Short mmCIF file of C-alpha atoms in Angstrom, two decimals:
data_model
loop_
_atom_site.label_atom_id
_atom_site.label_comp_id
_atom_site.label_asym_id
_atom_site.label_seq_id
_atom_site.Cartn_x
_atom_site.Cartn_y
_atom_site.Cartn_z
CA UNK A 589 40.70 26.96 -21.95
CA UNK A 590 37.25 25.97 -23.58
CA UNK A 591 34.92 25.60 -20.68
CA UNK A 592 34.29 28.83 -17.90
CA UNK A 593 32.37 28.15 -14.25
CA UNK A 594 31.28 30.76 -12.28
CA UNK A 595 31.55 30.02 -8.74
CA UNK A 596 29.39 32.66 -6.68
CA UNK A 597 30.95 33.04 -3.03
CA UNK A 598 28.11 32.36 0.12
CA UNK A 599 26.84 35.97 1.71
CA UNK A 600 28.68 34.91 4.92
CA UNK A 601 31.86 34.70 3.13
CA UNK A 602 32.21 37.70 0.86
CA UNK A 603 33.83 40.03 3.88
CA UNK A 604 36.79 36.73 4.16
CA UNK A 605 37.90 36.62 0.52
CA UNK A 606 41.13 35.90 1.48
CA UNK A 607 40.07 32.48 3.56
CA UNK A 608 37.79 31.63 0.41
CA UNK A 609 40.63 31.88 -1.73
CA UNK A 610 43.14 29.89 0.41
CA UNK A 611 40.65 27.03 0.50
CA UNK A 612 39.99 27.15 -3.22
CA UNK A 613 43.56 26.65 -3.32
CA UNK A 614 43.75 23.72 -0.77
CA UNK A 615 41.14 21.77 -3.07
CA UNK A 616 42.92 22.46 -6.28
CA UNK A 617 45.64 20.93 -4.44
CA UNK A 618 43.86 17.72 -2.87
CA UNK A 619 42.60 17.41 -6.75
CA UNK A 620 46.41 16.88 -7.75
CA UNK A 621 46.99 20.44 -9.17
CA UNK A 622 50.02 21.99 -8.92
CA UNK A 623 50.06 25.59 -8.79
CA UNK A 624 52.57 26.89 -11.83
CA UNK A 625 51.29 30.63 -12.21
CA UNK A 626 50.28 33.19 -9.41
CA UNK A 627 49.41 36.73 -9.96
CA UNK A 628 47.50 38.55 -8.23
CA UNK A 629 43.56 37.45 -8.69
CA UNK A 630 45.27 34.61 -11.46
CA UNK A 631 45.96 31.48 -10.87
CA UNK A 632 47.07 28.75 -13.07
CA UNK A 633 47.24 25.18 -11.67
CA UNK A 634 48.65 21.83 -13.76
CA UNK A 635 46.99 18.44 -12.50
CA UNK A 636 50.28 16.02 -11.80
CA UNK A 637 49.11 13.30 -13.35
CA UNK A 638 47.00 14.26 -16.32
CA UNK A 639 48.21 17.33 -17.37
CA UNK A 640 45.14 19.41 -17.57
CA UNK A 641 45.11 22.68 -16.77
CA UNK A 642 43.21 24.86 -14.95
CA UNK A 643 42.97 29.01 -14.97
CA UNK A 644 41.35 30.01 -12.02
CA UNK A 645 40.11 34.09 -11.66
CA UNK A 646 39.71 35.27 -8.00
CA UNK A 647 37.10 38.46 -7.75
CA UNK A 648 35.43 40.07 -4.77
CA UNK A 649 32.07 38.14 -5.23
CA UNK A 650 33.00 34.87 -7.33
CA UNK A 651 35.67 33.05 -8.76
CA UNK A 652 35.69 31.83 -12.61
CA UNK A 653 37.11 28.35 -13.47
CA UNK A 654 38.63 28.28 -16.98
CA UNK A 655 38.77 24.21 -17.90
CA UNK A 656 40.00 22.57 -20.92
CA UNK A 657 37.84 20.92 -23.36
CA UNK A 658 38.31 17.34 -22.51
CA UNK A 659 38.42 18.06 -18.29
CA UNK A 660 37.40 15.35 -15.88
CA UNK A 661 35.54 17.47 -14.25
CA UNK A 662 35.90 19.30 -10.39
CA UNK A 663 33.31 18.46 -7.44
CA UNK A 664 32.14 22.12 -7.04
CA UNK A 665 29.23 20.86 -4.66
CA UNK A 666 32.14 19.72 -2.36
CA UNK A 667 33.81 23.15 -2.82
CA UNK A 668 30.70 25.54 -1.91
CA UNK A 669 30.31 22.62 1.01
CA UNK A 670 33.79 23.52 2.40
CA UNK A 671 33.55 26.96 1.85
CA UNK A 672 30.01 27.14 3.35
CA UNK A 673 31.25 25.03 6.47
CA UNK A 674 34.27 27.93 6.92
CA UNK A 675 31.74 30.81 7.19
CA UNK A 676 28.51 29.08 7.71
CA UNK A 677 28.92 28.40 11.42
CA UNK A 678 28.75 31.95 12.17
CA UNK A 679 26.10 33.83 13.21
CA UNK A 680 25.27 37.22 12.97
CA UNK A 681 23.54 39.21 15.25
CA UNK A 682 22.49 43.08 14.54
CA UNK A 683 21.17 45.89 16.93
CA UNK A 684 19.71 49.42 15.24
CA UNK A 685 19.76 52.50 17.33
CA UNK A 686 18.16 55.52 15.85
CA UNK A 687 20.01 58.67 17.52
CA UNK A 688 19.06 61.99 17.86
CA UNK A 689 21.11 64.44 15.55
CA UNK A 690 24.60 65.25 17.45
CA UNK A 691 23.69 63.61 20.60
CA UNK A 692 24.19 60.07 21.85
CA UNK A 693 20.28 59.47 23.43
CA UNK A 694 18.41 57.14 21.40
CA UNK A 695 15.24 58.47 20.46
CA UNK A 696 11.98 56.70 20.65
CA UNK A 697 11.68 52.89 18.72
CA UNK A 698 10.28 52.87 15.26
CA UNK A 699 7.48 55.08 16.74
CA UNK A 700 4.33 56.03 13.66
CA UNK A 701 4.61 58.12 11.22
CA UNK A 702 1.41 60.46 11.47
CA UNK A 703 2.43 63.28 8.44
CA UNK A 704 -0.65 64.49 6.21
CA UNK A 705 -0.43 65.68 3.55
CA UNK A 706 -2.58 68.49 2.12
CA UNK A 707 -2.39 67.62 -1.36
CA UNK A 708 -3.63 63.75 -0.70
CA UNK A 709 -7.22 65.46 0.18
CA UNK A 710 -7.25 66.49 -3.63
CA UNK A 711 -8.27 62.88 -3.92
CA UNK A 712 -11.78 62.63 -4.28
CA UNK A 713 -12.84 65.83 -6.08
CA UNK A 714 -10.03 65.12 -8.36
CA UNK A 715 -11.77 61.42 -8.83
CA UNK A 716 -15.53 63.28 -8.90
CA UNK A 717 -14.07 65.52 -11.73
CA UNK A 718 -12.99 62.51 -13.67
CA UNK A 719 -16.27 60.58 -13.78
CA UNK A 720 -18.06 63.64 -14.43
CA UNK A 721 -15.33 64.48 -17.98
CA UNK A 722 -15.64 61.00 -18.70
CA UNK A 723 -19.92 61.48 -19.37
CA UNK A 724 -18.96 64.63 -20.94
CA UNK A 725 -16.99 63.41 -24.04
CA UNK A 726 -18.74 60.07 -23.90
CA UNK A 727 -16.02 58.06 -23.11
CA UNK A 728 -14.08 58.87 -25.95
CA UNK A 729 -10.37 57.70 -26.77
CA UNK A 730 -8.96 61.18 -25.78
CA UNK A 731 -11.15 61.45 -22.60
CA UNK A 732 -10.07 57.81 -21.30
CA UNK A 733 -6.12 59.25 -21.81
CA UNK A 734 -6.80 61.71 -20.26
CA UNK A 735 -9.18 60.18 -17.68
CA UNK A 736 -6.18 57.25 -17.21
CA UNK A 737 -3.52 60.11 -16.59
CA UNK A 738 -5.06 61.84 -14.21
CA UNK A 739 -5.76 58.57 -12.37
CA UNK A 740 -2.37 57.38 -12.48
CA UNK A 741 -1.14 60.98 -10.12
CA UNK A 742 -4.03 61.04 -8.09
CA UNK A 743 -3.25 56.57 -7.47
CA UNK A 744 0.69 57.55 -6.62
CA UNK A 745 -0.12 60.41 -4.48
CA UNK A 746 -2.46 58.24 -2.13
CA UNK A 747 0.29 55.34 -2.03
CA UNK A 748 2.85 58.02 -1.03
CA UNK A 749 0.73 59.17 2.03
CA UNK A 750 -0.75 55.67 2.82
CA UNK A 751 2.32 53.30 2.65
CA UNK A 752 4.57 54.97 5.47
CA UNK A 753 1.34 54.31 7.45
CA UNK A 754 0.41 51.53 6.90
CA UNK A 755 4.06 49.61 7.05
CA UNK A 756 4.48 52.10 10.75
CA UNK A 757 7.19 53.35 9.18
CA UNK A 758 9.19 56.08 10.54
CA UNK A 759 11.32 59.15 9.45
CA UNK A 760 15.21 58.11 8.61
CA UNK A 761 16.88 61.00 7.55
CA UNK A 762 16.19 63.46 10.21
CA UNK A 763 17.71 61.52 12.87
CA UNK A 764 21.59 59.12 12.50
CA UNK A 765 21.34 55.50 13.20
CA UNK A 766 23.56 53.77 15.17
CA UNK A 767 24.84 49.79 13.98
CA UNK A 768 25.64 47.47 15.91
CA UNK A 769 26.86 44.28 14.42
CA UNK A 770 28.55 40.98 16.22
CA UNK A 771 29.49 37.63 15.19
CA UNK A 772 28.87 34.63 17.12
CA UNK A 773 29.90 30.68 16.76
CA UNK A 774 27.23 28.05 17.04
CA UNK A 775 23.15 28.97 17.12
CA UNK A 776 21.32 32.66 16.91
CA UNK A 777 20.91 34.18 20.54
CA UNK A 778 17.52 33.17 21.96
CA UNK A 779 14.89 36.17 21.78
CA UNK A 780 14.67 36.61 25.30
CA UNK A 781 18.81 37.20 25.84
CA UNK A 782 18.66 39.45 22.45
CA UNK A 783 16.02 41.67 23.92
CA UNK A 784 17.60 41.79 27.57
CA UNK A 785 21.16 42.43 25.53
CA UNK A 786 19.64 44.86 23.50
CA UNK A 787 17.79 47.06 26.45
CA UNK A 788 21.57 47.27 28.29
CA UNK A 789 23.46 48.81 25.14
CA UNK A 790 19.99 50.85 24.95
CA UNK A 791 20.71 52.38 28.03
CA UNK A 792 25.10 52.53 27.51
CA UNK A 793 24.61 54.27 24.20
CA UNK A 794 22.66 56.87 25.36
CA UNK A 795 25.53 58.15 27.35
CA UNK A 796 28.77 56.47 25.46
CA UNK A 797 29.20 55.14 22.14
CA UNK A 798 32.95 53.38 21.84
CA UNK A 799 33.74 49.72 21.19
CA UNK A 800 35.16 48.91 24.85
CA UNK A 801 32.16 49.90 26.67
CA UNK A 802 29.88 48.08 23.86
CA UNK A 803 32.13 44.46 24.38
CA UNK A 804 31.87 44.88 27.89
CA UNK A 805 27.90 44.95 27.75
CA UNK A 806 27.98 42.45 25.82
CA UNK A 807 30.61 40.13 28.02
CA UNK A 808 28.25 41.21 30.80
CA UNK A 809 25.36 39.50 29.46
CA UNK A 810 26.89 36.55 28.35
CA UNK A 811 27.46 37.50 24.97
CA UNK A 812 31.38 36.80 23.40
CA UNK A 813 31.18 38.28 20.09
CA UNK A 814 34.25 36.84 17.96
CA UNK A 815 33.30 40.07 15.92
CA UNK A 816 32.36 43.18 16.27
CA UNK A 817 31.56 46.19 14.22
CA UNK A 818 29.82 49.80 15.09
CA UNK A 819 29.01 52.90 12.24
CA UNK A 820 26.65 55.27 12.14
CA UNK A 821 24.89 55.81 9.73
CA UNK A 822 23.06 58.94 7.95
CA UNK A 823 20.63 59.00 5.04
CA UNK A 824 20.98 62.53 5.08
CA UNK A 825 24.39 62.55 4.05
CA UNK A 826 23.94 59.97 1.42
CA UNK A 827 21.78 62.35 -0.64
CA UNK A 828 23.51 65.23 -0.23
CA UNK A 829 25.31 65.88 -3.47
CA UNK A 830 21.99 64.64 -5.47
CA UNK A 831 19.98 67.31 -6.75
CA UNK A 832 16.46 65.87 -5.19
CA UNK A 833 16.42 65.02 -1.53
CA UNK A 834 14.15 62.45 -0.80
CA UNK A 835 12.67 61.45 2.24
CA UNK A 836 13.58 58.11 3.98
CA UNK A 837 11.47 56.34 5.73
CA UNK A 838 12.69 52.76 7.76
CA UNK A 839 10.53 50.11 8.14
CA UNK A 840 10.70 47.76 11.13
CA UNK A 841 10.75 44.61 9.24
CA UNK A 842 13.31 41.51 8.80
CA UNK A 843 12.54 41.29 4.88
CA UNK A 844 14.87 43.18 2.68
CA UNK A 845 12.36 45.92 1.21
CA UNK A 846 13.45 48.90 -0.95
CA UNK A 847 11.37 51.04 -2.77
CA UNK A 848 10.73 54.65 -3.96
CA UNK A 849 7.98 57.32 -4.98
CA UNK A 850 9.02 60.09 -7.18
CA UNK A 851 5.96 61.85 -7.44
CA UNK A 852 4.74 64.87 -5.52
CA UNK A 853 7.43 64.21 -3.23
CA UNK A 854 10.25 62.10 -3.49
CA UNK A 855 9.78 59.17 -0.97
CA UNK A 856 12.63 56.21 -0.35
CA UNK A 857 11.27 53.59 2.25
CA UNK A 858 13.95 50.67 3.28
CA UNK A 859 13.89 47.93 5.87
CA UNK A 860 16.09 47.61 8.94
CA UNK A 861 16.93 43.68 7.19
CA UNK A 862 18.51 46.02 4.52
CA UNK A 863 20.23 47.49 7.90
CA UNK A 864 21.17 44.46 8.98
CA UNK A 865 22.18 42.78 6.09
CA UNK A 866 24.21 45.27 4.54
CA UNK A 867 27.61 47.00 4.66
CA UNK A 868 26.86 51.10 4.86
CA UNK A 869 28.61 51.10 1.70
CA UNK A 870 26.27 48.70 0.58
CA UNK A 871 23.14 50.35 1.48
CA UNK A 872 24.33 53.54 -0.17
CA UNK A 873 24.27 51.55 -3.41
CA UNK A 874 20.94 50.39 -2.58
CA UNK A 875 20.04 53.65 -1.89
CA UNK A 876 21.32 55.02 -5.49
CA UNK A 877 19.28 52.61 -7.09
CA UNK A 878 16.27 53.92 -5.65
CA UNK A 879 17.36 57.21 -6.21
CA UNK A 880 17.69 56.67 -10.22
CA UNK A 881 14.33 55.70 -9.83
CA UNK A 882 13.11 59.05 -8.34
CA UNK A 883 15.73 60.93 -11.04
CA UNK A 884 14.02 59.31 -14.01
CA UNK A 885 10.59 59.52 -12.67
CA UNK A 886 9.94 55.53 -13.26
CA UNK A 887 7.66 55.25 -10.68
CA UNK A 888 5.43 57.36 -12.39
CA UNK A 889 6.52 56.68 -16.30
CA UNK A 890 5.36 52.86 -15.69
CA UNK A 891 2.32 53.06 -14.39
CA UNK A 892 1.29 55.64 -16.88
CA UNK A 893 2.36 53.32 -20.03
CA UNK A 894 0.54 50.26 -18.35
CA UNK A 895 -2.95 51.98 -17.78
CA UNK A 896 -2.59 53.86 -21.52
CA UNK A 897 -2.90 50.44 -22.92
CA UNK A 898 -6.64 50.98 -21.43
CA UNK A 899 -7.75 53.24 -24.31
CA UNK A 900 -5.59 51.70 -26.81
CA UNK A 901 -7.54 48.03 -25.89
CA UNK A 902 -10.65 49.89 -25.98
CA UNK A 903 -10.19 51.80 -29.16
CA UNK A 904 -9.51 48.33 -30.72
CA UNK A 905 -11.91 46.68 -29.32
CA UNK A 906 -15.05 49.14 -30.14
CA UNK A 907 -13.57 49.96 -34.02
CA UNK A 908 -13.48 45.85 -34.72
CA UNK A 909 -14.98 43.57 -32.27
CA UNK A 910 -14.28 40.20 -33.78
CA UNK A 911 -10.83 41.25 -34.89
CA UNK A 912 -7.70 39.01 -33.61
CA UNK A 913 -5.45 42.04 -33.71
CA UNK A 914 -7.09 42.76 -29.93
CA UNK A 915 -5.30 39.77 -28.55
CA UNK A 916 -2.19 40.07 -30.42
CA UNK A 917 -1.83 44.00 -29.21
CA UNK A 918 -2.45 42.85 -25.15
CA UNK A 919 0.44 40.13 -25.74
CA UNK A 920 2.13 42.33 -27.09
CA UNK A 921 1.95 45.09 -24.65
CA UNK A 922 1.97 42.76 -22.07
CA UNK A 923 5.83 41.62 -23.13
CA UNK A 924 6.86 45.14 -24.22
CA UNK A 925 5.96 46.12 -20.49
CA UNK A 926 7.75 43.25 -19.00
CA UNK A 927 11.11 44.00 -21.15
CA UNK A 928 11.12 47.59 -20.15
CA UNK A 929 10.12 47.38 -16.42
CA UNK A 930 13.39 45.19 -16.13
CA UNK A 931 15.82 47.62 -18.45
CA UNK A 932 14.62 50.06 -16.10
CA UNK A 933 16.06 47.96 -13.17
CA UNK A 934 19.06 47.16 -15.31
CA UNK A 935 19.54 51.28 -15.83
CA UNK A 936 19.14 51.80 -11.95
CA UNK A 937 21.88 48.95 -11.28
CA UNK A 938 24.01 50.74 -13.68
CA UNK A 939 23.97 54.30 -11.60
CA UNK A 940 24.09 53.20 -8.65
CA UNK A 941 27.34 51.06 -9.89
CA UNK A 942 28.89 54.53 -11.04
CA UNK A 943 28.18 55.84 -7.58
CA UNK A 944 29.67 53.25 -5.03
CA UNK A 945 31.70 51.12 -7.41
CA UNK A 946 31.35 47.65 -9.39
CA UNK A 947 32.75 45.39 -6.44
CA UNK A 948 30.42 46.77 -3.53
CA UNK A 949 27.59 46.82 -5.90
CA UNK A 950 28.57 43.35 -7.01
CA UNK A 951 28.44 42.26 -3.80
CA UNK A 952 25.48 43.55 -2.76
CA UNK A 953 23.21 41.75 -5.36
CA UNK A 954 25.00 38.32 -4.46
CA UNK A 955 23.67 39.06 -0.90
CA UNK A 956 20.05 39.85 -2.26
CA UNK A 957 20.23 37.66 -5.02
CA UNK A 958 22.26 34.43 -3.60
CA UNK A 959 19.29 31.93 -4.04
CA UNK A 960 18.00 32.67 -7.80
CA UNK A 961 22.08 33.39 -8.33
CA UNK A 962 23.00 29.53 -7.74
CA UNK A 963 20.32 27.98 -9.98
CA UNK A 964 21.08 27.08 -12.70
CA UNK A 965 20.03 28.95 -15.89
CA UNK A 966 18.89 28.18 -19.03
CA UNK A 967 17.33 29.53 -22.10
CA UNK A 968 13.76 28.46 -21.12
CA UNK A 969 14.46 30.51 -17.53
CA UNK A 970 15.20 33.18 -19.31
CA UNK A 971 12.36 33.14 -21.57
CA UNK A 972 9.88 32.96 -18.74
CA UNK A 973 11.98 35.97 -16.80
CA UNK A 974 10.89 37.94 -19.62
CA UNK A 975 7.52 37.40 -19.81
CA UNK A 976 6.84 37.57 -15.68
CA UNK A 977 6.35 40.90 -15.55
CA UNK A 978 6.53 41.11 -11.87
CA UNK A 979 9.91 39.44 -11.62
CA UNK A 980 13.53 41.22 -11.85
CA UNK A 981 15.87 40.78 -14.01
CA UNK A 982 17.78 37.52 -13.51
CA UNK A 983 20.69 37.93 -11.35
CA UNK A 984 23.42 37.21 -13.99
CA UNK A 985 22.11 39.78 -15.96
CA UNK A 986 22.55 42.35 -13.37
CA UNK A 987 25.69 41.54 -12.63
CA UNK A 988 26.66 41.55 -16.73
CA UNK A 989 25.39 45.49 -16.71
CA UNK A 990 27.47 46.08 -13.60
CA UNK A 991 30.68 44.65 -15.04
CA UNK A 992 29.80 46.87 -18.44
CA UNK A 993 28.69 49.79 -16.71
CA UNK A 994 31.58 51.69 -17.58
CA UNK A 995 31.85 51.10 -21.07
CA UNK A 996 28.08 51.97 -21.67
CA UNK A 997 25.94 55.61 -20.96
CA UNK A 998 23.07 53.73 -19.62
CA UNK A 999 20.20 54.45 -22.12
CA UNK A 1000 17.19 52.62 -21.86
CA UNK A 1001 18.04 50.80 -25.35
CA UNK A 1002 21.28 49.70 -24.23
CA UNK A 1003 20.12 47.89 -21.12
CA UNK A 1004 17.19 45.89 -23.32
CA UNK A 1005 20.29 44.60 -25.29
CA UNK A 1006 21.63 43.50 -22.27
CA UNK A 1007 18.67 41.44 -21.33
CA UNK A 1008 19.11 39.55 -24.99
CA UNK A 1009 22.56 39.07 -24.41
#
């Protein structure tokens, strides 16, 4: 075999591998290949009139064509068009409870978060103090490092009090949240039905939580799910064997957010379209990733080495103005910054891989990552991946470290290799 194809599986299709893999198997067939070897995720098909043949390698999030060298070629749009068509037509539909702890009465929706904390009013003496060393040493090299390090703690402390209040997010993981997750055939429910469905299993699952009473709401307001799913879950429980507990705060939005804070306190905030999206073992992996983040302090290791370059521009700058070497150190950093930021993401897939496993993780970042997954790549993409420094790693990447994660330890080093691979 001299030619491989990745074929990613849709988001709506991942949790009916089996169906995906029966139709891949139909459309080898219609092609006039004839299965001749079947082993488990292997298959090895022989076209009847050609005699090409074709490996095919079945995994939980894609499936790898192996082709020989001199191949006619296989319609793959026509493929993903099938397969999109089998799980495509459903919709799914998600309500989020948040209970009290032990009891089955819902507490209050997504209500403020109104915590203070007493070290964010260190602010602006801490900023007063600053100005007032930066006139003493005369803006020197060592006062601006020290002047930019100071800044950077005093900068995440204010986003760790602000952002909770300013998304209205609430506190997660004092309180369990109940799932609720249905399939339905044909179009999304209209708002006003979702609302009126939603306010009945508000009231049921205050006193009941059990799948027969939840279909029968749902029957009762003109809702047939053709699937239905309940868990609870607890973000509690999910840190519990970590050594730092952070807090976790859910945001009331449809975009998938994630992000952490590791510094003072450690601070996870995730969206209820991560909820809604996800499988809980899904979100756990989610959750890991943020949590390397908070081990390893990256939240507060990359802002320091991006404001340092501050001192280092201006050293260069005031010892030889007309020098090129100025311009040639900000690409530079610029690019160094960009590389690292996504090893660092490449070293937080890696954990959390080691935490949940490769095939949920895998999973999870073809649901996240489905539509930069499917374009198609080349070494100019690439190129320009590395230099946005805002932008993740590409998807493929991510998914190489998660395949490897068990045969590297996950140093910072290894993971830039990765990115050149």
């Amino acid at each position: 075999m001299d030619e491989k194809i990745d074929f990613f599986i849709p988001p709506a299709c991942l949790d009916e591998t089996e169906k995906v893999f029966s139709e891949i198997k139909i459309f080898l067939a219609s092609n006039g290949y004839r299965v001749r070897t079947e082993k488990r995720n292997l298959v090895v098909a022989e076209n009847i009139y050609s005699g090409e043949k074709i490996g095919v390698i079945f995994s939980g999030h894609k499936v790898s064509f192996f082709l020989d060298k001199n191949h006619k070629g296989l319609d793959l749009k026509k493929l993903y068009q099938k397969i999109f068509s089998l799980c495509g037509s459903k919709r799914e539909v998600v309500f989020i409870f948040p209970l009290s702890k032990g009891k089955p009465k819902p507490k209050t929706f997504f209500s403020k978060n109104r915590e203070v904390y007493n070290w964010a009013f260190l602010a602006v003496p801490l900023l007063t103090l600053l100005i007032f060393m930066a006139e003493i040493f005369q803006a020197s090299i060592w006062s601006l490092f020290l002047y930019t390090v100071l800044l950077v703690f005093v900068f995440i402390s204010l986003v760790s009090l602000v952002l909770p209040i300013v998304l209205k997010a609430t506190r997660a993981d004092d309180k369990q949240l109940l799932v609720i997750k249905i399939q339905v055939d044909g179009q999304e429910l209209p708002r006003e039905k979702y609302l009126s469905t939603k306010k009945a299993l508000y009231q049921v699952v205050s006193q009941k939580i059990d799948e027969e009473t939840i279909s029968t709401v749902l029957r009762n307001n003109s809702v047939n799910p053709t699937k239905l799913s309940i868990y609870v879950f607890d973000f509690k429980e999910v840190f519990q064997t970590n050594k730092k507990k952070p807090r976790v705060y859910l945001v009331n939005t449809v975009k998938r957010v994630s992000y952490s804070i590791s510094f003072p306190r450690p601070l996870v905030l995730i969206s209820t379209g991560l909820l809604a999206e996800l499988t809980p073992e899904e979100l756990k992996g989610v959750l890991m990733h943020e949590y390397s983040h908070i081990k390893n302090r990256d939240t507060v290791i990359l802002p320091l080495l991006f404001l340092t370059g501050v001192p280092i521009a201006y050293w260069i700058l005031s010892s030889s103005p007309h020098s090129s070497f100025f311009i040639i150190f900000l690409v530079a950093y610029y690019v160094s910054l960009s590389i690292l930021f996504k090893a660092i993401e490449l070293r937080a897939d890696v954990y959390a891989t080691r935490k949940v496993g490769g095939d949920v993780y895998s999973k999870t970042i073809v649901k996240l990552e489905y539509p930069r997954l499917i374009r198609h790549e080349t070494a100019v993409t690439k190129i320009l991946n590395l230099l946005n420094i805002a932008s993740y790693p590409l998807p493929t990447q991510r998914l190489h470290a998660v395949e490897h994660s068990h045969f590297i330890k996950g140093h910072i080093f290894e993971m830039i290799k990765f990115l050149f691979s």
